[in-house]
Amino acid sequence: MIGEHAFCPTSGASLSREIHYDDCGRPERVPQSDDLAPNATLDAPLTTGKRRSSRRALLTYFRRCHRRHADADDDLYRRVATALGRLKRTASGREERDIIVWFALGERLTCDGFDVSWMTAHVEPRCPDCGSRLAYVDGPDGLVGRCGSSCRDRRDDRLDEIRTAVRSLFARTYPNDVPPETDALALL
């Protein structure tokens, strides 16, 4: 993931607070080793996170975030590992982005009876096109998320695009389950 919730896209390690600047002046941070990613600093490059991370990185990030809200749960972590594997294999195009996989994972876990409301504190919906932060405005049917950098001339609801992508990924990954309606997603 990028932004406030960025982590190493390979290992899932937390990133240092210290910022290093590359030759073009872009800020980058160093992955930090911990008990969930013990070898993160050995060969990991400087990063600001990516929009697409490995299954391992998302699993490590999930475990780290979950531990902030509850005790470790090996049954939950096994289900998450299995679900992430299926979601990552099925995802293509924009659906491969971390936020889409994260929200689809939350839907899978909700269907399995787990409380996942805490997951929203660890992801920031971003523009599906350019990755910019969203600007929120009141719309006729509720909150509308528009691209903060106006990457398109249209003023589309990017939250609706994210919901549609999450529903599509969920439906293709779990064809025997009825996918939730876009307005009924647990996390969005």
mmCIF file with all atom_site columns, C-alpha atoms in Angstrom, residues 59 62-63 66-67 70-81 109 113-115 118:
data_model
loop_
_atom_site.group_PDB
_atom_site.id
_atom_site.type_symbol
_atom_site.label_atom_id
_atom_site.label_alt_id
_atom_site.label_comp_id
_atom_site.label_asym_id
_atom_site.label_entity_id
_atom_site.label_seq_id
_atom_site.pdbx_PDB_ins_code
_atom_site.Cartn_x
_atom_site.Cartn_y
_atom_site.Cartn_z
_atom_site.occupancy
_atom_site.B_iso_or_equiv
_atom_site.pdbx_formal_charge
_atom_site.auth_seq_id
_atom_site.auth_comp_id
_atom_site.auth_asym_id
_atom_site.auth_atom_id
_atom_site.pdbx_PDB_model_num
ATOM 1  C CA . LEU A 1 59  ? -0.342  -11.344 5.077  1.00 0.00 ? 59  LEU A CA 1
ATOM 2  C CA . PHE A 1 62  ? -2.635  -8.098  8.117  1.00 0.00 ? 62  PHE A CA 1
ATOM 3  C CA . ARG A 1 63  ? -1.023  -9.892  11.063 1.00 0.00 ? 63  ARG A CA 1
ATOM 4  C CA . HIS A 1 66  ? -4.591  -7.444  13.699 1.00 0.00 ? 66  HIS A CA 1
ATOM 5  C CA . ARG A 1 67  ? -2.206  -7.612  16.657 1.00 0.00 ? 67  ARG A CA 1
ATOM 6  C CA . ALA A 1 70  ? -6.630  -8.399  19.317 1.00 0.00 ? 70  ALA A CA 1
ATOM 7  C CA . ASP A 1 71  ? -4.481  -11.303 20.428 1.00 0.00 ? 71  ASP A CA 1
ATOM 8  C CA . ALA A 1 72  ? -2.806  -13.447 17.778 1.00 0.00 ? 72  ALA A CA 1
ATOM 9  C CA . ASP A 1 73  ? -5.231  -15.918 16.174 1.00 0.00 ? 73  ASP A CA 1
ATOM 10 C CA . ASP A 1 74  ? -3.600  -18.755 14.217 1.00 0.00 ? 74  ASP A CA 1
ATOM 11 C CA . ASP A 1 75  ? -6.942  -19.968 12.816 1.00 0.00 ? 75  ASP A CA 1
ATOM 12 C CA . LEU A 1 76  ? -7.657  -16.509 11.448 1.00 0.00 ? 76  LEU A CA 1
ATOM 13 C CA . TYR A 1 77  ? -4.148  -16.200 9.992  1.00 0.00 ? 77  TYR A CA 1
ATOM 14 C CA . ARG A 1 78  ? -4.477  -19.564 8.211  1.00 0.00 ? 78  ARG A CA 1
ATOM 15 C CA . ARG A 1 79  ? -7.777  -18.449 6.677  1.00 0.00 ? 79  ARG A CA 1
ATOM 16 C CA . VAL A 1 80  ? -6.265  -15.135 5.662  1.00 0.00 ? 80  VAL A CA 1
ATOM 17 C CA . ALA A 1 81  ? -3.293  -16.867 4.004  1.00 0.00 ? 81  ALA A CA 1
ATOM 18 C CA . LEU A 1 109 ? -13.623 -12.951 6.434  1.00 0.00 ? 109 LEU A CA 1
ATOM 19 C CA . GLY A 1 113 ? -17.943 -14.981 10.654 1.00 0.00 ? 113 GLY A CA 1
ATOM 20 C CA . PHE A 1 114 ? -14.927 -12.906 11.681 1.00 0.00 ? 114 PHE A CA 1
ATOM 21 C CA . ASP A 1 115 ? -15.206 -9.330  12.950 1.00 0.00 ? 115 ASP A CA 1
ATOM 22 C CA . TRP A 1 118 ? -10.897 -2.869  12.501 1.00 0.00 ? 118 TRP A CA 1
#
